[in-house]
Structure formats: structure tokens, C-alpha cells
Amino acid sequence: MKKLYFLLVICVFISCKKEPKALPRKITPPPTIILTDERKVAIDTVLINTFKSETLQQFYKSSGNKTVWGNLKKRKYVLSQLKKAEELGLNPNDYKASTLEKYEKRISALNDKELGTYDILLTYNFELYLKHLYKGKLDPKKLYPDWDLADKPFDVNNVLVKAFNKNKLDSIVENIQPKSQTYKQLLSALQIINTFPDEKIDSIKSAEKITFKDTNNALINIKKRLLFWKDLKGKDSLTKIYDKKTFEAVKKFQERHGLAADGVIGAGTMSALNFSKEKRKQQIIANLERWRWYTSDLGESYFIINIPNYSLNVVENQDTTAARNVVVGTSKRRTPIITSRLRTVVFNPTWTVPPTILKEDIVPEMKKNRNYLARKHITIFDSAGHEVDPRAWNANKPHSYRYVQSPGYNNSLGLMKILFPNHHSVYLHDTNHRNYFGRNNRSLSSGCVRIENPLELAQHILNDTTSNNWSKEKIDSIIETKKTINIKITKKYALYQWYWTAWSKKNQLLFRADIYNLDSDLYAKLRH
């Protein structure tokens, strides 16, 4: 019995140990490469192994470790694509484009070893290029560990070999890129900005707002910038007077940059005017990279939120069926990047105060005035679930309590919220600060996304193709009860809380303020 007991203990100990780390994903061997009669030589596997790439090893196993790029047309295609990498926002130097050109010029004089080296370099760099086009150069999980983005697995060998064997290399680059409209608009934006000449315009300096009919020395450079970006048409005398023509041009510029199109040249407009062509180009390139991280298959129905644009669009069958202004998190309490699925609409939600708000907002106010929470209809509960009188609240142990706000029009979540699985404890919701939607800068929340006119949106998504009938009257009657009710969303809606600050529309460049300061840092890492 003692031996049996000992064995059981050993078994339990083994079963409670941490599971071993997952094994690396096994690379599937690609189809056999069909070689033609052009010059081909055997490649020493030692040379292949110096690249320390299992993908490359598998590729050449499929060719019997022989060179594959003997066909001039195929080589020329690869070389031309790598040279044009800049047109897609990538850097030709990352793919040794100039080195490969030198090899190509000497192709007839290359010995077998040199030819093998050239062949490997063509394969390695073209596959690297394809990977970057499909899923980006950088790994977002390493840059932003808290971003919830789905993986984008990519079998580059399989894709390349199939195109190689079917002589369809000329379509592989286009087919491999994201198909989303925004990505295409970014590629157009890059083309558009490349048509602008180099600029030599001094930085605009003005410590005061400039309004219509004002006279200000800064207007000379402001007009130069507006002419450069083609918001101001024709020729201008470049006077210091804020005239009607310039006023209309400023409004157009403001509209393109998501600013209040009121013609008043304040700090926000001045900041946008001071962006150089090069900075705007870098911004476009950073956004192209970001869009390569995102999923290519958005699905049939989805909510897509552009955080810097403070916007939410509902898309169904490739048609935008609803659009809303939203409020997003501040730079200190950022709205997270999330890919998820909508699950539940909650009418008359309660609100439990989260730790950050408790620490930074609630505790300081409670120390000043014990009636602070009562005025906001927030009840304090102890760990046993008993209600606590504010006078008995222990200011030295604020985290030992739970703070719950009752449902109602003035609840911090408003009259409804929409839940979706995520690791950040965030959701979409109404707000008791409904006047915020009239503001231009709506980076004001603690991380969740607040929606304008949310009850209409709830009605829209709950009225699916089944027998559900969520009329305005039905929803209003639920709201009047002030009882919390959870309704499952039966239609499948994906949710994308994403971040992009540049695109184009109707041949016009559109930009938004980089509210979380991500663009410059991302561009620097791309070109590092």
C-alpha cells in the first residue's frame, strides 16, 4: 500500500507541473518545384543553412537543392518587384535590391557557387518581401503586448512555389496584399503624396488665434502651405491679410484633417499646417504597416472603430448601415486595439468603479467629501456584499470595497452597453456626458468607447433576420423600468477597434491627429 500511495503522489506531482511549452509550428513542405532547362547547379546545403531559415531549407528540398531562378523572365519579375518596394511603403534596402542587381549584371560570368548564392538571395529576399506585404515587417505583439490582434499565419513557400510552377509570379504581389478599402486608399495616398514637389516653407509661428479679416505675419507662410497642399487654388499675393479666399481654403484644410471646419486658425490647425510633406509621407507608410497587421477577412457584418477619427461604422454585406461619432480613451487611458465579436446588449447597466478611476478620481474626492458618492448614486459594498455607510468608509483601505452606481439616465455608462470578449474589461456604452459628441477632440474617456445615440444602434443590431422585433417603444419601456436586462445579440457581428491616421478619398489626402503618438515611433522602427 505504501508503494501504491507513493506512486499516486508521484503521478499527482507530475500532473500538476506546468505544461511544456508548445512546440514550434512545423513548416509544411511546399509542392515540388518544376525546373525548366535553363542553367541550374547544385547548391551546397551548408550555404543554405547559413541563413538559419527552416522555410528556406524546405524550399530548396523541393528543388532537390538545385538553383531555381534560371529563367530570366522570372528573375526580372522578382528584381523589378523588390526595386518597387518603396511604392508600397517598404524599403528596397531590406531586400538587398541593389546587391541582387549587381549579381544579375554578372549572371553569365557567375561560377557555380556564386550562382547558388544569387539564387538563395533571390528566394530569401523575395519571400521576406511577400511576408512583409502580407503581415507587416514588424510583429505587433512585440511592439504592443496588450493589443488583441489575431495571428496571420502565412505559408510563404506554398504560395511562392504554386505561383512559380504555374508561371503566375506576375500576380502574386497584388494577391498577397490586404484587400480592405482603407489599405487601397493608403496606397493611393502614397501615390498622391509622391506627386508633390519638395517643399521649402518655413515653420509657421503664431502665439494667437487668427480669425477672418485679421492681419498677421504668419499668414504669408500659412498661404504658402495652403498653396502647396492645393487647398488654396491658383496664385496668391501672399499678403498678411486673412481674406475670404484664404478663409475658404483653411476650412477645406481643416475638413481634410478632421478639425472643426470653422476657419479659425488655432493651435490644432497650426500644428497640422506645420507637418511637412516628408512627415505626412512617413505617417502614410506607418499606417500601411499597421493595416498589414489587421485581419484581411473582416466578415459579412462588423463594427469598425477608427480611434483617432472618433468614428464607428456598422458594415453589413459591404454596405455601411449605421455610423456614429464616438468618444475614446485619453492618451493616459487609451482605448485598446481589439479584434472581437459582439455578444450582449445590456439595458439599464449598473457601473462598478474600476481600480484606476477609484485611485485617481474617487478616493481623492471622497477624502474631501464623504457625500461625493451618494450624489452620484454610487453605493459602497464591503467584501461580504453588505452596504457600507459613507461615514464608515475606511479611507486607508479603499480597495477593500466595491463601488456600484445604480442604473439610470445619469449612470456613467448611460442607458446601455454592448459587451464583447476582451482582456481589458472594456465595452461600448452610452454616457452621461452626451454633450461630448459635439466636441472636435473626443479623446476623453477612461478607455471604453462611448457611442452617440446608442439606443437606436441597439435597435438596429437586435432587429436581425429572425422574428425579433425591437421597436423603439419596446426599448423605451425597458429603460423606464430601470432594471438591468441582458439581451443576447443573435446576429454575428465582428468588432474591430483599430487605429489609423491617414487615408485618401476622391484623390484627396486625409489625416487625423495621432492622439496616442504611435506613427513617428512606428516609422522609425520600420526604417531601423
Coordinates of C-alpha atoms in Angstrom, one line a residue:
M1 CA 0.0 0.0 0.0
K2 CA 2.9 2.4 0.8
K3 CA 4.3 1.8 -2.6
L4 CA 0.9 2.4 -4.3
Y5 CA 0.5 5.6 -2.3
F6 CA 4.0 6.8 -3.3
L7 CA 3.2 6.2 -7.0
L8 CA -0.1 8.1 -6.7
V9 CA 1.8 11.0 -5.1
I10 CA 4.3 11.0 -7.9
C11 CA 1.6 10.9 -10.6
V12 CA -0.2 13.9 -9.0
F13 CA 3.0 15.8 -8.8
I14 CA 3.8 15.2 -12.4
S15 CA 0.2 16.1 -13.5
C16 CA 0.4 19.5 -11.5
K17 CA 3.6 20.5 -13.2
K18 CA 3.4 23.3 -15.8
E19 CA 2.6 22.1 -19.3
P20 CA 5.6 22.1 -21.5
K21 CA 5.9 25.0 -23.9
A22 CA 4.2 24.5 -27.2
L23 CA 6.5 23.1 -29.9
P24 CA 7.4 25.5 -32.8
R25 CA 4.9 25.3 -35.6
K26 CA 6.0 22.7 -38.1
I27 CA 6.6 24.1 -41.6
T28 CA 4.7 22.2 -44.2
P29 CA 6.9 21.2 -47.2
P30 CA 5.9 23.0 -50.3
P31 CA 5.0 21.3 -53.6
T32 CA 7.9 20.1 -55.7
I33 CA 9.3 22.9 -57.8
I34 CA 9.1 22.3 -61.5
L35 CA 12.5 23.2 -63.0
T36 CA 13.0 24.0 -66.7
D37 CA 16.0 23.6 -69.0
E38 CA 17.8 26.8 -68.1
R39 CA 21.2 26.6 -66.4
K40 CA 20.9 25.1 -62.9
V41 CA 23.5 24.0 -60.4
A42 CA 23.5 22.0 -57.2
I43 CA 23.7 24.2 -54.0
D44 CA 25.7 23.1 -51.0
T45 CA 23.3 22.7 -48.1
V46 CA 25.9 24.3 -45.9
L47 CA 25.3 27.5 -47.8
I48 CA 21.6 27.2 -47.4
N49 CA 21.9 26.6 -43.7
T50 CA 23.9 29.7 -43.1
F51 CA 20.6 31.6 -43.4
K52 CA 19.2 29.7 -40.4
S53 CA 15.8 29.6 -42.0
E54 CA 13.8 26.4 -41.9
T55 CA 11.5 27.9 -44.6
L56 CA 14.4 28.3 -46.9
Q57 CA 15.6 24.8 -46.3
Q58 CA 12.2 23.4 -47.1
F59 CA 12.1 25.5 -50.2
Y60 CA 15.3 24.0 -51.6
K61 CA 14.4 20.5 -50.6
S62 CA 11.5 20.9 -53.0
S63 CA 14.0 21.6 -55.8
G64 CA 16.4 18.8 -54.9
N65 CA 18.8 21.6 -53.6
K66 CA 19.2 23.0 -57.1
T67 CA 19.0 26.6 -58.3
V68 CA 15.5 27.5 -59.4
W69 CA 15.9 31.1 -60.9
G70 CA 17.4 30.2 -64.2
N71 CA 14.5 31.7 -66.1
L72 CA 15.3 35.3 -67.0
K73 CA 11.7 36.4 -67.0
K74 CA 11.1 35.1 -63.5
R75 CA 14.3 36.7 -62.2
K76 CA 13.4 40.0 -63.8
Y77 CA 10.0 39.9 -62.2
V78 CA 11.4 39.4 -58.7
L79 CA 14.0 42.1 -59.2
S80 CA 11.5 44.6 -60.5
Q81 CA 9.2 44.0 -57.6
L82 CA 11.9 44.5 -55.0
K83 CA 13.0 47.7 -56.7
K84 CA 9.4 49.0 -56.5
A85 CA 9.1 48.1 -52.8
E86 CA 9.0 51.8 -52.0
E87 CA 5.8 52.3 -53.9
L88 CA 4.1 50.0 -51.4
G89 CA 5.7 51.8 -48.4
L90 CA 8.5 49.3 -47.9
N91 CA 12.3 49.8 -48.1
P92 CA 14.1 48.2 -51.1
N93 CA 17.3 48.0 -48.9
D94 CA 15.6 45.5 -46.7
Y95 CA 15.5 43.1 -49.6
K96 CA 19.1 43.7 -50.9
A97 CA 17.7 45.0 -54.2
S98 CA 21.0 46.7 -55.2
T99 CA 23.1 43.7 -54.3
L100 CA 20.8 41.4 -56.4
E101 CA 21.1 43.8 -59.4
K102 CA 24.9 43.5 -59.2
Y103 CA 24.6 39.7 -59.4
E104 CA 22.2 40.0 -62.3
K105 CA 24.5 42.1 -64.3
R106 CA 27.2 39.4 -64.0
I107 CA 24.9 36.5 -64.4
S108 CA 26.7 34.9 -67.4
A109 CA 30.1 35.2 -65.6
L110 CA 29.0 33.7 -62.2
N111 CA 30.6 30.5 -61.2
D112 CA 28.5 27.7 -59.7
K113 CA 29.0 28.8 -56.1
E114 CA 28.2 32.4 -57.0
L115 CA 25.1 31.3 -58.9
G116 CA 24.0 29.3 -55.9
T117 CA 24.4 32.3 -53.7
Y118 CA 22.5 34.6 -56.0
D119 CA 19.7 32.0 -56.2
I120 CA 19.4 31.8 -52.5
L121 CA 19.4 35.5 -52.1
L122 CA 16.6 35.9 -54.7
T123 CA 14.5 33.3 -52.9
Y124 CA 15.2 34.6 -49.3
N125 CA 14.6 38.2 -50.1
F126 CA 11.5 37.7 -52.3
E127 CA 9.9 35.6 -49.6
L128 CA 10.8 38.2 -47.0
Y129 CA 9.1 40.8 -49.2
L130 CA 6.0 38.7 -49.5
K131 CA 5.8 38.1 -45.8
H132 CA 6.1 41.8 -45.1
L133 CA 3.4 42.6 -47.6
Y134 CA 1.0 40.0 -46.1
K135 CA 1.5 40.5 -42.4
G136 CA 3.9 43.5 -42.0
K137 CA 7.6 43.9 -41.3
L138 CA 7.2 44.2 -37.6
D139 CA 5.4 42.0 -35.1
P140 CA 2.7 44.0 -33.3
K141 CA 2.7 41.5 -30.4
K142 CA 6.3 42.5 -29.6
L143 CA 5.7 46.2 -30.1
Y144 CA 2.4 46.4 -28.3
P145 CA 1.9 43.3 -26.0
D146 CA -1.6 44.5 -24.9
W147 CA -3.0 44.7 -28.4
D148 CA -5.6 42.0 -29.2
L149 CA -5.0 41.1 -32.8
A150 CA -5.5 37.7 -34.4
D151 CA -2.4 35.9 -35.8
K152 CA -2.0 35.9 -39.6
P153 CA -0.3 32.6 -40.4
F154 CA 1.3 32.6 -43.8
D155 CA 2.8 29.6 -45.7
V156 CA 5.1 31.6 -48.0
N157 CA 6.7 28.6 -49.6
N158 CA 3.4 27.1 -50.6
V159 CA 2.3 30.5 -52.1
L160 CA 5.5 31.1 -53.9
V161 CA 6.0 27.6 -55.3
K162 CA 2.5 27.4 -56.7
A163 CA 2.9 30.8 -58.4
F164 CA 6.3 29.7 -59.6
N165 CA 5.1 26.4 -61.1
K166 CA 2.0 28.0 -62.8
N167 CA 4.0 30.9 -64.2
K168 CA 1.8 33.4 -62.3
L169 CA 4.5 35.3 -60.4
D170 CA 3.3 38.5 -62.1
S171 CA 0.1 38.4 -59.9
I172 CA 1.5 37.2 -56.6
V173 CA 2.4 40.6 -55.1
E174 CA -1.0 42.0 -55.7
N175 CA -2.8 38.9 -54.5
I176 CA -0.8 38.8 -51.3
Q177 CA -1.7 42.3 -50.0
P178 CA -4.7 43.2 -47.8
K179 CA -7.9 43.7 -49.8
S180 CA -9.6 46.3 -47.5
Q181 CA -10.7 49.6 -48.9
T182 CA -8.7 51.6 -46.4
Y183 CA -5.4 49.8 -47.4
K184 CA -6.1 50.6 -51.0
Q185 CA -6.8 54.2 -50.0
L186 CA -3.5 54.3 -48.2
L187 CA -1.6 53.1 -51.3
S188 CA -3.4 55.8 -53.3
A189 CA -2.4 58.3 -50.6
L190 CA 1.3 57.3 -51.0
Q191 CA 1.0 57.7 -54.8
I192 CA -0.7 61.1 -54.4
I193 CA 1.9 62.5 -51.9
N194 CA 4.7 61.4 -54.2
T195 CA 3.4 63.8 -56.8
F196 CA 4.0 66.8 -54.5
P197 CA 7.3 68.6 -55.1
D198 CA 9.9 69.1 -52.3
E199 CA 8.9 71.9 -50.1
K200 CA 11.0 74.8 -48.6
I201 CA 8.5 76.6 -46.4
D202 CA 9.5 77.9 -43.0
S203 CA 7.7 76.8 -39.9
I204 CA 4.6 78.8 -39.0
K205 CA 4.8 80.6 -35.7
S206 CA 1.9 82.5 -34.1
A207 CA 1.1 82.7 -30.4
E208 CA -2.5 83.7 -31.1
K209 CA -5.6 82.6 -32.9
I210 CA -6.1 84.1 -36.3
T211 CA -9.7 84.8 -37.4
F212 CA -11.2 86.1 -40.6
K213 CA -10.1 89.6 -41.7
D214 CA -7.2 89.6 -39.2
T215 CA -3.8 90.8 -40.2
N216 CA -0.9 88.6 -39.1
N217 CA 2.7 88.0 -40.3
A218 CA 2.1 84.2 -40.1
L219 CA -0.4 84.3 -42.9
I220 CA 2.3 84.5 -45.5
N221 CA 3.6 81.1 -44.7
I222 CA 0.1 79.8 -44.0
K223 CA -0.9 80.7 -47.5
K224 CA 2.3 79.1 -48.9
R225 CA 1.3 75.8 -47.1
L226 CA -2.2 76.0 -48.3
L227 CA -1.0 76.5 -51.9
F228 CA 1.5 73.6 -51.5
W229 CA -1.3 71.2 -50.4
K230 CA -3.6 72.6 -53.1
D231 CA -6.3 73.7 -50.6
L232 CA -5.7 77.2 -51.9
K233 CA -6.0 77.3 -55.7
G234 CA -4.3 79.5 -58.3
K235 CA -1.9 82.3 -57.4
D236 CA -2.0 84.4 -54.3
S237 CA -0.4 87.8 -53.5
L238 CA 0.8 86.4 -50.1
T239 CA -0.4 89.3 -48.1
K240 CA -0.7 89.3 -44.3
I241 CA -4.5 89.8 -44.5
Y242 CA -6.8 86.9 -43.8
D243 CA -9.1 87.3 -46.8
K244 CA -12.1 85.3 -47.9
K245 CA -10.2 83.1 -50.4
T246 CA -7.8 82.0 -47.7
F247 CA -10.7 81.5 -45.2
E248 CA -12.3 79.0 -47.5
A249 CA -9.0 77.3 -48.1
V250 CA -8.4 76.9 -44.4
K251 CA -11.9 75.4 -43.9
K252 CA -11.1 72.9 -46.6
F253 CA -7.7 72.1 -45.0
Q254 CA -9.4 71.7 -41.6
E255 CA -12.0 69.3 -43.0
R256 CA -9.3 67.1 -44.6
H257 CA -7.6 66.9 -41.2
G258 CA -10.7 66.1 -39.1
L259 CA -10.6 69.6 -37.4
A260 CA -13.6 71.9 -36.8
A261 CA -14.0 73.5 -40.2
D262 CA -14.7 77.0 -38.8
G263 CA -11.9 78.9 -40.5
V264 CA -10.3 79.8 -37.1
I265 CA -6.6 79.2 -37.2
G266 CA -5.9 77.9 -33.7
A267 CA -3.3 75.6 -32.2
G268 CA -4.7 72.4 -33.8
T269 CA -4.8 73.9 -37.3
M270 CA -1.4 75.4 -36.8
S271 CA 0.0 72.1 -35.8
A272 CA -1.5 70.3 -38.8
L273 CA -0.2 73.1 -41.2
N274 CA 3.3 72.6 -39.8
F275 CA 3.5 69.0 -40.9
S276 CA 6.0 68.7 -43.7
K277 CA 5.5 66.5 -46.8
E278 CA 8.1 64.1 -45.5
K279 CA 6.3 63.7 -42.2
R280 CA 3.0 63.1 -43.9
K281 CA 4.6 60.5 -46.1
Q282 CA 6.1 58.7 -43.1
Q283 CA 2.6 58.8 -41.5
I284 CA 1.1 57.1 -44.5
I285 CA 3.8 54.4 -44.5
A286 CA 3.3 53.7 -40.8
N287 CA -0.4 53.3 -41.4
L288 CA 0.2 50.9 -44.3
E289 CA 2.3 48.7 -41.9
R290 CA -0.5 48.8 -39.3
W291 CA -3.1 47.7 -41.9
R292 CA -1.0 44.7 -42.8
W293 CA -1.2 43.6 -39.2
Y294 CA -5.0 43.6 -39.3
T295 CA -7.1 40.7 -40.5
S296 CA -7.9 40.6 -44.2
D297 CA -11.2 38.9 -43.8
L298 CA -13.5 41.4 -42.0
G299 CA -16.5 39.2 -42.3
E300 CA -20.0 39.8 -43.5
S301 CA -21.2 42.1 -40.6
Y302 CA -18.9 44.1 -38.3
F303 CA -18.5 47.2 -36.2
I304 CA -15.3 49.1 -37.1
I305 CA -14.0 51.9 -34.9
N306 CA -11.2 54.2 -36.0
I307 CA -9.9 55.5 -32.7
P308 CA -8.2 58.7 -34.0
N309 CA -11.2 59.6 -36.2
Y310 CA -13.6 59.2 -33.3
S311 CA -15.9 57.2 -35.6
L312 CA -17.8 53.9 -35.6
N313 CA -19.3 52.3 -38.7
V314 CA -21.6 49.3 -38.9
V315 CA -21.0 47.4 -42.1
E316 CA -23.3 44.7 -43.4
N317 CA -22.9 43.0 -46.8
Q318 CA -20.2 45.5 -47.7
D319 CA -22.6 48.4 -47.1
T320 CA -22.4 50.9 -44.2
T321 CA -25.7 50.7 -42.5
A322 CA -25.0 52.9 -39.5
A323 CA -22.4 55.5 -38.5
R324 CA -21.8 57.1 -35.1
N325 CA -19.5 59.6 -33.5
V326 CA -17.7 58.1 -30.5
V327 CA -15.6 59.2 -27.6
V328 CA -12.4 57.3 -27.0
G329 CA -9.7 57.0 -24.3
T330 CA -7.3 59.7 -23.4
S331 CA -3.6 59.3 -24.1
K332 CA -3.1 58.2 -20.4
R333 CA -6.1 55.8 -20.5
R334 CA -6.0 54.6 -24.1
T335 CA -8.8 52.7 -25.9
P336 CA -7.2 49.3 -26.6
I337 CA -6.7 47.8 -30.1
I338 CA -9.1 44.9 -30.2
T339 CA -10.5 42.3 -32.6
S340 CA -13.5 40.5 -31.1
R341 CA -17.2 39.6 -31.5
L342 CA -20.3 41.4 -30.1
R343 CA -22.1 39.3 -27.6
T344 CA -24.7 41.1 -25.4
V345 CA -26.6 44.3 -25.2
V346 CA -27.2 45.4 -21.6
F347 CA -30.1 47.9 -20.9
N348 CA -30.0 49.9 -17.7
P349 CA -26.5 48.8 -16.7
T350 CA -25.0 49.3 -13.3
W351 CA -21.5 50.6 -13.2
T352 CA -18.8 49.2 -11.0
V353 CA -15.9 51.7 -10.4
P354 CA -12.7 50.3 -11.9
P355 CA -9.4 50.4 -10.0
T356 CA -7.8 53.3 -11.9
I357 CA -10.8 55.6 -11.6
L358 CA -11.1 54.6 -7.9
K359 CA -7.5 55.6 -7.3
E360 CA -7.2 58.7 -9.4
D361 CA -10.7 60.1 -9.1
I362 CA -13.0 58.6 -6.4
V363 CA -10.6 58.3 -3.4
P364 CA -9.4 62.0 -3.6
E365 CA -12.9 63.3 -3.8
M366 CA -14.2 61.0 -1.0
K367 CA -11.4 62.3 1.3
K368 CA -12.7 65.8 0.6
N369 CA -16.4 65.0 0.9
R370 CA -18.0 61.7 2.2
N371 CA -21.2 62.5 0.4
Y372 CA -19.5 62.6 -3.0
L373 CA -20.6 59.0 -4.0
A374 CA -24.1 59.5 -2.7
R375 CA -24.6 62.4 -5.0
K376 CA -23.6 60.2 -7.9
H377 CA -25.9 57.3 -6.8
I378 CA -22.9 55.1 -6.1
T379 CA -23.3 52.6 -3.3
I380 CA -20.4 51.1 -1.3
F381 CA -20.3 47.4 -0.6
D382 CA -17.9 45.5 1.7
S383 CA -16.3 42.1 0.8
A384 CA -19.4 40.3 2.2
G385 CA -21.8 42.3 -0.1
H386 CA -23.2 44.5 2.7
E387 CA -23.9 48.1 2.1
V388 CA -21.4 50.5 3.8
D389 CA -22.4 53.9 5.1
P390 CA -20.0 56.5 3.6
R391 CA -19.2 57.8 7.1
A392 CA -17.9 54.3 8.0
W393 CA -15.8 54.1 4.8
N394 CA -12.1 53.4 5.6
A395 CA -10.0 55.8 3.5
N396 CA -6.9 53.8 4.3
K397 CA -8.3 50.7 2.6
P398 CA -10.4 51.9 -0.4
H399 CA -9.7 48.8 -2.5
S400 CA -11.4 46.6 0.1
Y401 CA -14.7 47.8 -1.1
R402 CA -16.9 47.5 -4.3
Y403 CA -18.5 50.7 -5.6
V404 CA -21.6 50.3 -7.7
Q405 CA -23.6 53.0 -9.5
S406 CA -27.3 52.4 -9.9
P407 CA -29.0 52.3 -13.3
G408 CA -30.4 55.5 -14.8
Y409 CA -30.0 58.3 -17.2
N410 CA -27.1 59.8 -15.2
N411 CA -25.2 56.5 -14.8
S412 CA -21.7 56.7 -16.1
L413 CA -22.5 54.0 -18.7
G414 CA -25.7 55.8 -19.6
L415 CA -28.7 53.6 -20.6
M416 CA -27.0 50.7 -22.3
K417 CA -23.7 49.0 -23.0
I418 CA -22.5 46.3 -25.5
L419 CA -20.3 43.5 -24.3
F420 CA -17.7 41.6 -26.2
P421 CA -14.9 39.2 -25.0
N422 CA -11.6 41.1 -24.3
H423 CA -8.7 41.2 -21.8
H424 CA -9.1 44.9 -21.0
S425 CA -12.5 45.0 -19.2
V426 CA -13.8 47.5 -21.8
Y427 CA -17.1 47.7 -23.7
L428 CA -19.1 50.1 -25.9
H429 CA -21.6 52.2 -24.0
D430 CA -23.8 55.3 -23.7
T431 CA -22.6 58.1 -21.5
N432 CA -24.0 60.7 -19.0
H433 CA -21.8 63.3 -20.8
R434 CA -23.8 63.4 -24.0
N435 CA -22.5 66.9 -24.8
Y436 CA -19.0 65.4 -25.5
F437 CA -20.1 64.3 -29.0
G438 CA -20.3 67.9 -30.1
R439 CA -16.6 68.4 -29.5
N440 CA -14.0 68.1 -32.1
N441 CA -11.4 66.4 -29.9
R442 CA -13.1 63.4 -28.3
S443 CA -10.2 61.7 -26.6
L444 CA -11.9 62.0 -23.2
S445 CA -12.8 58.6 -21.8
S446 CA -11.1 56.1 -19.5
G447 CA -10.6 53.5 -22.2
C448 CA -14.1 52.4 -23.2
V449 CA -15.8 53.7 -26.3
R450 CA -18.8 55.9 -25.8
I451 CA -21.4 55.9 -28.6
E452 CA -23.7 58.7 -29.8
N453 CA -27.4 57.8 -29.9
P454 CA -26.8 54.2 -28.6
L455 CA -30.4 53.1 -28.2
E456 CA -31.0 53.5 -32.0
L457 CA -27.9 51.4 -32.6
A458 CA -29.1 48.7 -30.1
Q459 CA -32.4 48.6 -32.0
H460 CA -30.5 48.2 -35.3
I461 CA -28.4 45.3 -34.2
L462 CA -31.1 43.4 -32.2
N463 CA -33.5 43.5 -35.2
D464 CA -32.0 40.6 -37.0
T465 CA -33.5 38.5 -39.8
T466 CA -35.4 36.3 -37.3
S467 CA -38.7 37.1 -35.6
N468 CA -37.1 39.6 -33.2
N469 CA -38.9 42.9 -33.2
W470 CA -37.1 45.5 -31.1
S471 CA -39.2 48.6 -31.6
K472 CA -38.3 52.0 -30.1
E473 CA -41.4 51.7 -27.8
K474 CA -40.2 48.3 -26.6
I475 CA -36.7 49.6 -25.7
D476 CA -38.2 52.7 -24.1
S477 CA -40.4 50.6 -21.9
I478 CA -37.4 48.6 -20.7
I479 CA -35.4 51.7 -20.0
E480 CA -38.3 53.0 -17.9
T481 CA -38.2 50.0 -15.5
K482 CA -34.6 50.9 -14.5
K483 CA -34.0 47.2 -14.2
T484 CA -30.8 45.7 -15.7
I485 CA -31.7 43.4 -18.6
N486 CA -29.2 41.4 -20.8
I487 CA -30.1 40.6 -24.4
K488 CA -28.0 38.2 -26.5
I489 CA -27.1 39.5 -29.9
T490 CA -28.1 36.7 -32.3
K491 CA -26.6 38.1 -35.4
K492 CA -22.9 37.7 -35.8
Y493 CA -21.1 41.0 -35.7
A494 CA -17.3 41.2 -35.5
L495 CA -15.8 44.2 -33.6
Y496 CA -12.6 46.0 -34.7
Q497 CA -11.2 48.7 -32.5
W498 CA -8.4 49.9 -34.7
Y499 CA -6.1 52.8 -35.2
W500 CA -5.3 54.7 -38.4
T501 CA -4.5 58.3 -39.0
A502 CA -4.2 58.6 -42.8
W503 CA -6.0 57.6 -46.0
S504 CA -7.3 59.2 -49.2
K505 CA -10.7 59.8 -50.8
K506 CA -11.5 61.1 -54.2
N507 CA -7.9 61.9 -54.8
Q508 CA -7.6 64.0 -51.6
L509 CA -5.2 63.2 -48.7
L510 CA -7.0 62.8 -45.3
F511 CA -5.2 62.9 -42.0
R512 CA -6.1 62.7 -38.3
A513 CA -4.2 63.7 -35.2
D514 CA -2.0 60.9 -33.9
I515 CA -3.6 61.1 -30.5
Y516 CA -1.6 58.2 -29.0
N517 CA 1.7 59.3 -30.6
L518 CA 2.2 56.0 -32.5
D519 CA 3.1 57.0 -36.0
S520 CA 6.6 58.5 -35.7
D521 CA 7.9 55.7 -33.5
L522 CA 6.5 53.0 -35.8
Y523 CA 8.1 54.6 -38.8
A524 CA 11.4 54.9 -37.1
K525 CA 11.3 51.2 -36.2
L526 CA 10.3 50.3 -39.8
R527 CA 13.4 52.1 -41.2
H528 CA 15.8 51.0 -38.4

